[in-house]
Coordinates of C-alpha atoms in Angstrom, one line a residue:
Chain A
M1 CA -10.5 3.7 -23.4
I2 CA -9.3 5.6 -20.3
G3 CA -10.8 9.0 -19.7
A4 CA -8.8 12.2 -19.2
A5 CA -9.6 12.3 -15.5
D6 CA -8.3 8.7 -14.9
L7 CA -5.2 9.5 -17.0
A8 CA -4.5 12.6 -14.8
V9 CA -4.9 10.5 -11.6
L10 CA -2.6 7.8 -13.0
F11 CA -0.1 10.5 -14.0
V12 CA 0.0 11.9 -10.4
W13 CA 0.3 8.4 -8.9
G14 CA 3.0 7.3 -11.3
T15 CA 5.0 10.5 -10.6
A16 CA 4.7 9.9 -6.8
V17 CA 5.8 6.3 -7.3
G18 CA 8.8 7.4 -9.3
V19 CA 9.9 10.0 -6.7
D20 CA 9.6 7.4 -3.9
L21 CA 12.2 5.1 -5.5
V22 CA 15.3 7.2 -4.7
T23 CA 14.4 10.7 -3.6
G24 CA 12.0 9.6 -0.8
P25 CA 10.4 8.9 1.4
Q26 CA 11.2 5.3 0.2
V27 CA 8.1 3.9 1.8
M28 CA 8.0 1.4 -1.1
I29 CA 5.0 2.6 -3.0
A30 CA 7.6 2.3 -5.8
R31 CA 7.3 -1.5 -5.5
P32 CA 5.4 -2.9 -8.5
L33 CA 3.0 -4.8 -6.3
V34 CA 1.9 -1.6 -4.6
A35 CA 2.1 0.7 -7.7
G36 CA 0.1 -1.8 -9.8
A37 CA -2.5 -2.6 -7.1
V38 CA -3.2 1.1 -6.5
A39 CA -3.3 1.9 -10.2
G40 CA -5.8 -1.0 -10.7
W41 CA -7.9 0.3 -7.8
L42 CA -7.9 3.8 -9.3
L43 CA -9.2 2.5 -12.6
G44 CA -11.8 0.2 -10.9
D45 CA -9.9 -2.8 -12.2
P46 CA -8.1 -4.3 -9.1
G47 CA -7.6 -7.7 -10.6
T48 CA -5.5 -6.3 -13.5
G49 CA -3.6 -4.1 -11.2
L50 CA -2.7 -7.0 -8.9
L51 CA -1.7 -9.3 -11.8
L52 CA 0.6 -6.8 -13.4
G53 CA 1.9 -5.9 -9.9
V54 CA 2.9 -9.5 -9.4
L55 CA 4.5 -9.7 -12.9
F56 CA 6.7 -6.7 -12.3
E57 CA 7.4 -7.6 -8.7
L58 CA 9.0 -10.8 -10.0
F59 CA 11.1 -8.7 -12.5
Q60 CA 12.1 -6.5 -9.5
Y61 CA 13.6 -9.4 -7.7
D62 CA 16.4 -9.3 -10.3
V63 CA 17.4 -5.7 -9.1
L64 CA 19.7 -5.0 -6.1
P65 CA 19.8 -1.2 -5.8
V66 CA 23.2 -0.7 -4.3
G67 CA 25.5 2.3 -4.7
A68 CA 25.7 3.8 -8.2
S69 CA 24.3 0.6 -9.9
R70 CA 22.0 1.0 -12.9
Y71 CA 18.7 -0.8 -12.9
P72 CA 15.3 -0.6 -14.6
E73 CA 12.7 1.4 -12.8
Y74 CA 9.5 -0.7 -12.4
G75 CA 7.2 1.6 -10.4
P76 CA 5.9 4.1 -13.0
A77 CA 6.3 1.3 -15.5
T78 CA 3.8 -0.8 -13.6
V79 CA 1.3 2.1 -13.6
A80 CA 1.7 2.4 -17.4
A81 CA 1.3 -1.3 -17.8
V82 CA -2.0 -1.3 -15.9
A83 CA -3.2 1.5 -18.1
A84 CA -2.3 -0.5 -21.2
A85 CA -4.0 -3.7 -19.9
H86 CA -7.1 -2.0 -18.4
G87 CA -10.3 -3.5 -19.9
V88 CA -8.3 -6.0 -22.1
S89 CA -9.2 -9.3 -20.5
G90 CA -7.0 -12.4 -20.0
P91 CA -3.5 -13.0 -21.6
A92 CA -3.9 -10.1 -24.1
G93 CA -4.0 -7.6 -21.2
L94 CA -0.9 -9.3 -19.7
A95 CA 0.9 -9.1 -23.0
L96 CA 0.1 -5.4 -23.6
G97 CA 1.0 -4.5 -20.0
A98 CA 4.3 -6.4 -20.1
L99 CA 5.4 -4.8 -23.4
V100 CA 4.5 -1.2 -22.3
G101 CA 5.8 -1.7 -18.7
L102 CA 9.2 -3.3 -19.7
A103 CA 9.9 -0.5 -22.3
T104 CA 9.0 2.1 -19.7
G105 CA 11.1 0.4 -17.1
V106 CA 14.2 0.5 -19.3
A107 CA 13.6 4.2 -20.1
G108 CA 13.0 5.0 -16.4
G109 CA 16.3 3.3 -15.5
A110 CA 18.2 5.4 -18.1
S111 CA 16.5 8.6 -16.8
L112 CA 17.9 8.0 -13.3
G113 CA 21.5 8.3 -14.7
I114 CA 20.6 11.6 -16.4
V115 CA 19.4 13.1 -13.1
R116 CA 22.5 11.9 -11.3
R117 CA 24.7 13.7 -13.9
L118 CA 22.7 16.9 -13.6
N119 CA 22.9 16.7 -9.8
T120 CA 26.7 16.2 -10.1
A121 CA 27.1 19.3 -12.3
A122 CA 25.0 21.4 -9.9
V123 CA 27.1 20.2 -6.9
R124 CA 30.4 21.0 -8.7
A125 CA 29.2 24.5 -9.5
A126 CA 28.2 25.1 -5.9
A127 CA 31.4 23.5 -4.3
P128 CA 33.0 26.7 -2.9
R129 CA 29.7 27.8 -1.2
L130 CA 29.3 24.2 0.2
E131 CA 32.8 24.2 1.6
S132 CA 32.0 27.5 3.4
G133 CA 29.1 25.8 5.1
D134 CA 26.3 27.9 3.7
P135 CA 23.1 26.1 4.8
R136 CA 21.0 27.9 2.1
T137 CA 23.2 26.5 -0.7
L138 CA 22.7 23.1 0.9
A139 CA 18.9 23.5 1.0
R140 CA 18.8 24.9 -2.6
L141 CA 20.9 22.0 -4.0
H142 CA 18.7 19.5 -2.3
A143 CA 15.4 21.1 -3.4
A144 CA 16.7 21.2 -6.9
G145 CA 17.5 17.5 -6.7
V146 CA 13.9 16.9 -5.6
A147 CA 12.6 19.0 -8.4
R148 CA 14.8 17.2 -11.0
D149 CA 13.6 13.8 -9.8
G150 CA 10.0 14.9 -9.8
A151 CA 10.3 16.1 -13.4
R152 CA 12.0 12.9 -14.3
A153 CA 9.3 10.7 -12.7
A154 CA 6.6 12.8 -14.4
A155 CA 8.3 12.5 -17.8
V156 CA 8.7 8.7 -17.4
T157 CA 5.1 8.3 -16.4
A158 CA 3.9 10.4 -19.3
L159 CA 6.0 8.4 -21.7
G160 CA 4.6 5.2 -20.2
L161 CA 1.0 6.4 -20.4
G162 CA 1.6 7.5 -24.0
L163 CA 3.1 4.1 -24.9
A164 CA 0.0 2.5 -23.3
A165 CA -2.3 4.4 -25.5
L166 CA -0.2 3.6 -28.5
A167 CA -0.1 -0.2 -27.7
R168 CA -3.8 -0.4 -27.1
T169 CA -4.4 1.2 -30.6
L170 CA -1.7 -0.5 -32.6
V171 CA -1.1 -3.9 -31.0
A172 CA -4.4 -4.9 -29.4
G173 CA -6.5 -4.2 -32.5
T174 CA -4.2 -5.9 -35.1
L175 CA -2.9 -9.1 -33.5
A176 CA -4.8 -12.3 -33.0
P177 CA -5.7 -13.4 -29.5
S178 CA -3.3 -16.4 -29.9
A179 CA -0.4 -14.1 -30.7
L180 CA -1.1 -12.1 -27.6
A181 CA -1.3 -15.2 -25.5
L182 CA 2.1 -16.3 -26.8
A183 CA 3.5 -12.9 -25.8
A184 CA 1.9 -13.2 -22.4
A185 CA 3.5 -16.6 -21.9
A186 CA 6.9 -15.2 -22.9
A187 CA 6.6 -12.2 -20.6
G188 CA 5.5 -14.4 -17.7
G189 CA 8.3 -16.9 -18.3
A190 CA 10.9 -14.1 -18.4
A191 CA 9.5 -12.6 -15.2
L192 CA 9.8 -15.9 -13.4
A193 CA 13.3 -16.4 -14.8
A194 CA 14.4 -13.0 -13.6
A195 CA 12.9 -13.6 -10.1
M196 CA 14.7 -17.0 -9.9
N197 CA 18.0 -15.5 -11.0
G198 CA 17.8 -12.6 -8.6
T199 CA 16.8 -14.9 -5.7
L200 CA 19.6 -17.4 -6.4
R201 CA 22.0 -14.5 -6.5
L202 CA 20.8 -13.2 -3.1
V203 CA 20.7 -16.6 -1.4
G204 CA 24.0 -17.8 -2.8
R205 CA 25.3 -21.3 -2.3
G206 CA 25.4 -21.3 1.5
P207 CA 23.0 -22.9 4.0
D208 CA 20.1 -20.6 3.1
V209 CA 19.6 -22.6 -0.1
R210 CA 17.7 -25.1 2.1
W211 CA 15.4 -22.4 3.3
L212 CA 14.8 -21.4 -0.3
A213 CA 14.0 -25.0 -1.3
A214 CA 11.6 -25.3 1.7
G215 CA 9.9 -22.1 0.6
V216 CA 9.5 -23.4 -3.0
V217 CA 8.0 -26.7 -1.7
A218 CA 5.6 -24.9 0.7
G219 CA 4.6 -22.4 -2.0
T220 CA 3.9 -25.2 -4.5
L221 CA 1.8 -27.0 -2.0
L222 CA -0.2 -23.9 -1.1
V223 CA -0.8 -23.2 -4.8
W224 CA -1.9 -26.8 -5.3
L225 CA -4.2 -26.7 -2.3
R226 CA -5.8 -23.4 -3.3
Chain B
M1 CA 22.6 19.2 25.7
T2 CA 20.3 17.2 23.4
P3 CA 18.9 19.1 20.4
P4 CA 15.5 18.0 19.1
L5 CA 16.0 15.1 16.7
G6 CA 12.6 15.5 14.9
A7 CA 13.6 17.8 12.1
T8 CA 16.7 15.7 11.3
F9 CA 14.7 12.5 11.4
L10 CA 12.2 13.9 8.8
R11 CA 15.0 15.1 6.6
L12 CA 16.6 11.7 6.6
F13 CA 13.6 10.3 4.6
G14 CA 14.9 12.4 1.6
V15 CA 18.6 11.8 2.2
Q16 CA 19.1 10.5 -1.4
A17 CA 17.3 13.4 -3.2
S18 CA 20.5 15.1 -4.4
W19 CA 22.4 11.9 -5.1
N20 CA 25.4 12.7 -7.2
Y21 CA 28.7 11.1 -8.3
D22 CA 31.0 13.5 -6.4
R23 CA 29.5 13.4 -2.9
M24 CA 27.0 10.5 -3.3
I25 CA 24.4 11.2 -0.5
G26 CA 26.7 13.8 1.2
I27 CA 24.4 16.8 0.4
G28 CA 21.4 14.9 1.9
V29 CA 23.4 13.9 5.0
G30 CA 24.6 17.5 5.5
L31 CA 21.0 18.9 5.2
A32 CA 19.8 16.3 7.7
E33 CA 22.6 17.1 10.1
E34 CA 22.1 20.9 9.9
P35 CA 19.1 21.2 12.4
L36 CA 21.2 19.4 15.0
L37 CA 24.0 21.9 14.6
R38 CA 21.9 25.1 15.1
E39 CA 22.1 24.9 18.9
L40 CA 25.9 24.6 18.5
G41 CA 25.9 27.8 16.4
R42 CA 23.8 29.6 19.0
A43 CA 26.2 28.5 21.8
E44 CA 29.5 28.9 20.0
G45 CA 29.1 31.2 17.1
D46 CA 28.4 31.2 13.4
A47 CA 31.9 30.2 12.4
V48 CA 31.8 26.9 14.4
Y49 CA 28.3 26.2 13.0
R50 CA 29.3 26.9 9.3
A51 CA 32.5 24.8 9.6
A52 CA 30.4 21.9 11.0
V53 CA 27.8 22.3 8.2
G54 CA 30.5 22.3 5.6
R55 CA 32.0 19.1 7.0
G56 CA 28.6 17.5 7.1
A57 CA 28.0 18.0 3.4
G58 CA 31.2 16.3 2.2
F59 CA 31.4 12.9 0.5
F60 CA 29.3 10.2 2.2
N61 CA 27.7 7.0 1.1
S62 CA 25.8 4.4 3.0
H63 CA 22.5 2.6 3.0
P64 CA 19.9 5.4 3.2
Y65 CA 18.1 3.9 6.2
L66 CA 21.3 3.8 8.3
A67 CA 22.6 7.3 7.3
G68 CA 21.1 8.6 10.5
L69 CA 23.7 6.7 12.5
A70 CA 26.5 8.8 10.9
V71 CA 24.4 12.0 11.1
G72 CA 23.8 11.5 14.8
A73 CA 27.4 10.4 15.6
T74 CA 29.1 13.3 13.7
A75 CA 26.7 15.9 15.2
R76 CA 27.4 14.6 18.6
A77 CA 31.1 14.7 17.9
E78 CA 30.8 18.3 16.9
Y79 CA 29.2 19.1 20.3
D80 CA 31.9 17.1 22.1
H81 CA 34.6 19.3 20.4
V82 CA 36.2 16.4 18.7
P83 CA 39.0 17.6 16.3
P84 CA 37.7 18.1 12.7
E85 CA 40.1 15.6 11.2
Q86 CA 38.8 12.9 13.6
I87 CA 35.2 13.6 12.5
E88 CA 36.3 13.3 8.9
R89 CA 37.9 10.0 9.7
L90 CA 34.7 8.8 11.5
R91 CA 32.6 9.7 8.4
A92 CA 35.0 7.8 6.1
A93 CA 35.1 4.8 8.4
L94 CA 31.3 4.5 8.6
C95 CA 30.6 4.4 4.8
G96 CA 31.6 0.8 4.3
P97 CA 30.0 -0.8 7.3
L98 CA 26.7 1.2 7.1
G99 CA 26.5 0.4 3.4
S100 CA 27.1 -3.4 3.7
L101 CA 25.0 -3.8 6.8
G102 CA 22.1 -1.9 5.3
D103 CA 22.3 -3.7 2.0
R104 CA 22.4 -7.1 3.8
L105 CA 19.7 -6.2 6.4
V106 CA 17.3 -4.3 4.1
W107 CA 17.8 -4.7 0.3
A108 CA 18.8 -8.3 0.5
G109 CA 16.8 -9.2 3.7
W110 CA 13.8 -7.3 5.1
L111 CA 12.5 -6.0 1.7
P112 CA 12.5 -9.3 -0.3
F113 CA 11.3 -11.1 2.8
V114 CA 8.1 -8.9 3.2
S115 CA 7.7 -8.6 -0.6
G116 CA 7.9 -12.4 -1.0
L117 CA 5.2 -12.9 1.7
A118 CA 3.0 -10.2 0.1
V119 CA 3.2 -11.8 -3.4
A120 CA 2.4 -15.2 -2.0
A121 CA -0.5 -13.9 0.1
A122 CA -1.9 -11.8 -2.8
V123 CA -1.9 -14.8 -5.1
L124 CA -3.2 -17.2 -2.5
G125 CA -6.3 -15.2 -1.8
A126 CA -5.5 -12.2 0.3
G127 CA -5.7 -9.9 -2.7
P128 CA -5.3 -6.2 -2.1
A129 CA -5.1 -6.8 1.7
A130 CA -1.7 -8.3 1.0
V131 CA -0.5 -5.0 -0.4
V132 CA -1.8 -3.0 2.6
G133 CA -0.1 -5.6 4.9
F134 CA 3.2 -5.2 2.9
L135 CA 3.2 -1.4 3.4
V136 CA 2.4 -1.6 7.1
V137 CA 4.8 -4.4 8.0
Y138 CA 7.7 -3.2 5.8
N139 CA 7.4 0.4 7.0
A140 CA 7.2 -0.6 10.7
G141 CA 10.7 -2.0 10.2
H142 CA 11.9 0.8 7.9
V143 CA 10.8 3.7 10.1
G144 CA 12.0 1.8 13.3
L145 CA 15.4 1.3 11.8
R146 CA 15.8 4.9 10.7
W147 CA 14.9 6.1 14.2
W148 CA 17.1 3.6 15.9
A149 CA 20.0 4.6 13.7
L150 CA 19.7 8.4 14.4
R151 CA 19.2 7.8 18.1
A152 CA 22.1 5.4 18.4
G153 CA 24.4 7.7 16.5
W154 CA 23.6 10.6 18.8
D155 CA 23.9 8.5 21.9
H156 CA 27.2 7.0 21.0
G157 CA 29.0 9.8 19.2
M158 CA 32.6 8.8 18.4
R159 CA 32.0 5.3 20.0
V160 CA 29.3 4.6 17.4
A161 CA 31.0 1.3 16.3
A162 CA 29.6 -0.2 19.6
A163 CA 26.0 0.5 18.3
L164 CA 26.8 -1.6 15.2
H165 CA 27.6 -4.5 17.4
A166 CA 24.3 -4.3 19.3
P167 CA 23.0 -7.9 19.9
A168 CA 19.6 -7.1 18.4
L169 CA 21.1 -5.8 15.2
Q170 CA 23.4 -8.8 14.9
R171 CA 20.5 -11.2 15.5
A172 CA 18.4 -9.4 12.9
A173 CA 21.2 -9.6 10.4
R174 CA 21.5 -13.4 11.0
L175 CA 17.7 -14.1 10.8
T176 CA 16.8 -12.0 7.7
A177 CA 18.8 -14.1 5.3
P178 CA 17.0 -17.5 5.9
A179 CA 13.7 -15.7 6.3
M180 CA 14.2 -13.9 3.0
A181 CA 15.1 -17.2 1.3
F182 CA 12.0 -18.9 2.6
A183 CA 9.6 -16.1 1.6
A184 CA 11.2 -15.7 -1.8
G185 CA 10.8 -19.4 -2.2
L186 CA 7.0 -19.1 -1.4
A187 CA 6.7 -16.2 -3.9
L188 CA 8.2 -18.0 -6.9
P189 CA 5.6 -20.8 -7.4
A190 CA 2.8 -18.5 -6.3
G191 CA 3.8 -15.8 -8.8
G192 CA 4.4 -18.4 -11.6
A193 CA 0.9 -19.8 -10.9
A194 CA -0.7 -16.4 -11.1
L195 CA 0.9 -15.5 -14.4
S196 CA 0.5 -18.9 -16.1
G197 CA -3.1 -19.2 -14.8
V198 CA -4.4 -16.6 -17.2
E199 CA -3.0 -18.3 -20.2
P200 CA -4.4 -21.1 -22.4
V201 CA -3.0 -24.6 -21.7
W202 CA -0.8 -24.7 -24.8
A203 CA 0.9 -21.4 -23.9
R204 CA 2.0 -22.9 -20.5
A205 CA 4.6 -24.9 -22.4
V206 CA 6.0 -21.7 -23.8
F207 CA 5.9 -20.2 -20.3
I208 CA 8.0 -23.0 -18.9
G209 CA 10.4 -23.0 -21.9
V210 CA 11.0 -19.2 -21.6
T211 CA 11.6 -19.6 -17.8
V212 CA 14.2 -22.3 -18.3
A213 CA 15.9 -20.6 -21.2
G214 CA 15.7 -17.2 -19.6
L215 CA 17.3 -18.4 -16.4
G216 CA 20.2 -19.8 -18.5
V217 CA 20.6 -16.5 -20.4
L218 CA 20.6 -14.5 -17.2
S219 CA 23.1 -16.8 -15.5
W220 CA 25.5 -17.0 -18.4
L221 CA 25.2 -13.5 -19.8
R222 CA 24.7 -11.6 -16.5
T223 CA 26.9 -8.7 -17.4
M224 CA 25.1 -8.1 -20.7
V225 CA 21.5 -9.0 -20.1
D226 CA 19.1 -8.1 -17.2
G227 CA 15.6 -9.2 -16.5
A228 CA 14.0 -6.2 -18.2
R229 CA 15.8 -6.6 -21.4
L230 CA 15.3 -10.4 -21.4
G231 CA 11.5 -9.8 -20.9
L232 CA 11.3 -7.1 -23.5
A233 CA 13.2 -9.2 -26.1
A234 CA 11.1 -12.3 -25.3
T235 CA 7.7 -10.5 -25.4
A236 CA 8.6 -8.6 -28.7
L237 CA 9.9 -11.8 -30.3
A238 CA 6.7 -13.7 -29.3
L239 CA 4.5 -10.9 -30.7
V240 CA 6.4 -11.1 -34.1
V241 CA 6.3 -14.9 -34.2
G242 CA 2.6 -14.8 -33.2
G243 CA 1.8 -12.2 -35.8
L244 CA 3.4 -14.4 -38.5
L245 CA 1.7 -17.6 -37.3
W246 CA -1.8 -16.3 -36.7

């Protein structure tokens, strides 16, 4: 059980992480590895935070945030995932975290589109004043954009933390450990598949494939030697 | 005359805050350019200042870290009394190159490179220190690129294309792709080992099976399925099957 104070801190952290993704300052606290590690540290559970950070960082490799593309939002999702997995040891925690985080990530991605449409409507309404070069209109529109994204990030984080509480009550208590281990294996496998897919798309079929292969060999050796 | 770049530099960190389908990041670019134009207004009057602010808030799209290049260049062009239609053409001409260069250099290069190293380091024993290292190293490049872009834009004005051909930038663009590939290669087995390491031995066969099948699904159905939906479907299906089996 996570106390109200911890929930409040996670809510603030998740909101900050959500705002960092697009609005700014884009210092990459929105990356799952960072969002998860800090969420785990805030709960006094750094191992869980780091593990779920790695899980969602692998999912993130499948995302290339160019132009108006639509993509899942994994920052607040990872914070919610850590909340779901906190105190649930082993594969069960990974399964709960993956389930909550992936659902939150899809919802977060959809919410980005809503904010973009609201921004578009506001800009259209203010078009004549913008054309006249009114700096106050410019500042107001921009501040409204920040506020909209802040509200969006807060709503996504709240949804994720709510889902985490629900999953801990409904899923963790009713399913056998083996069923949760199966789900953890499925989530981990999907994350690795997403990471491989995204990496292969980035690397392409050119000469950099050799560097990718060298990295895989070196990484495998390092894991084996650990 | 060189107006202070500090306020513009800080505003560039939020250049995407009012992202919209009509002007993309144009509002953010206009807001970032506005402090640079104040001195112009004081010297040449409110009408000149407002006309320049209005132009600055028009349609613009680029990689957010390189938007400063356009901000600096167009503000400098306003000071140099370049005709408005030429400034509009400069903005339009910069969208494509700044977008593709930034995507290649940052989203497909520097970010996955540092992230890959951080994942591998975190799994191989560095733990939370890898996360701190990621933030420090990534943002050294990030903040440095933003500052370089603004400075280069202001220095070059209408000749800003020359800045895009700077040898250091070209070398960085060449080096990030293989470096990213190698770091991502390190992260894949490290990440896989971390995730499969917490599972019982029998579940590792499921892990491998889902990885192989998932890669096939994502490759063949790339327009319909993304990683999140694949993960959600696989996890939910496994919970249902597990609930029925045990």
